[in-house]
């Protein structure tokens, strides 16, 4: 059984899963996109649907011989610096086009797929899809219109803000953030996501296939990712919320994911986001949940 890990040996999660899959009897290799096109070789014939991937060590795999691919991280491609900027641009786009084609044409079982990865990047759509499923989400405004943001702020006692795309921690909105000149300057550069602050505690639910593992994250920080001392307490989700986890994963095209919730003092679960490539080692170590074992089982389905 041939399994690829999209990532490299510099990532602890990729290495951990590589070792676990190898111990389970799979033939595992890293698919490090930074090595394409200088070391990795990709070929594909659209008329016959025949394709192959030659790894940096010379190991050649036909697309149909790759059983599954674990999406840990994609690092783009590496084009050596060229004197001609236009040639550099053409080389980059040509390489990315073939790489993207491989990720959609290779019939392997992807955990997760290119489509799921692309959907995750559109976080406003992710929230909208969750709402359509009947899942509770925070009152949210994504905008670069200062008037609408100030009006939205008047209807909510406490607000948080974060990037639309992600990549930075959540912060509280203060009066200084809403100062018209400062706000207009910031919004001329990029839109922002503004949400009502949801009082309560953080819950993270890992969905692996049909399995759901959840824990309460006890932290005094607004964004628990900033808190190295955060405590993890395993919990059993209400049956309805567990079903929502599975519905979210399916609707978002995710074979596995980590879903972040906010649990209100009233007992209501509020959806925040679903990550297509979450870190899981710390969570697994602290809770004892068999996430690695379930991922190995998922990837080794023939």
Phi, psi and omega in degrees: 000122181260121180235134176253145172247115178286102186156201183210174185284003175274351183257123185298324180291320178296316180296316181301314182289325176302314181294318182294318180292321178297316178297332179278356174105005180274156171266116190240140176218151174278138174249089184264105186294344178295342181271001179255131009260009187290326182235321176282144178239131179234133175227142178208136176247103183300330183289329180252351183064021179268131179215160179211157179229124176251116183284170186298333179277358179100356180288120182258130179235126171285148183309317184289349179266357177269114184286313182207160179226129176261120181274099174269305177198148175248133186248015182075196179241164180241117176251120177305147183298127179249152179292325181270112183297326180292319176298321178299315180295316179297316180298319179296312183292323177296317181293316180294324180297316179291321179297314178297324179295318177302316184294341179254338182266331182294122186282010179297163176278112184263130178232080011247176186276167174301319181298318179294320179297317180294320180296323181298328183291342179259074186300324176301320178294324179299314178298317181298318179296319178299318179299319179297334178281355183091011180275139178285132176234161178292153168301126191222141172229126172248118189197160166238022178261109186297324180297317180291325179293316179296320178296318179299319182295332181290339183265355184228131185294320184222132184232155171238162174223154180202164179295152178294318185275334185106184176103359177215159184282157179287143178225156174285145173279129178247170178300325180294328177295329184268003177299123191310314183293315180296318181296314180298320179298314181294319185284343173288342180267323183192152172287171181218154174262123177246131180226152170296141176284129180259111178291150179135208183238160179272137174236132173243130179241121174266128176249122177233103187064240179261002181267142179230125180237128186229152176213147172277136180252108183269113183207147176271354181276147176299317177248109187297344178294342179274351189253102180290343182263007181301138179264144178246123182239110179304138178224162173256122180288150168303148183304321182295323180286323176300317178295325176295322177302312181294322179292320178297312180302315181294314182294329180269006178064032185256125173280334174207151184194164168244123181255129178259129179240161167242122180264113182284157177304338179283350183095002179276136178265129180243123182286136176250305178192166176233126185261129182278350179213065186281153169286145186219350186298313181297316179300315181295318180296322184278333184255336184082003179293139186277058184293315179302313180301318180289324177294318178298315179298320180297315184284338184261014174291124184277000000 
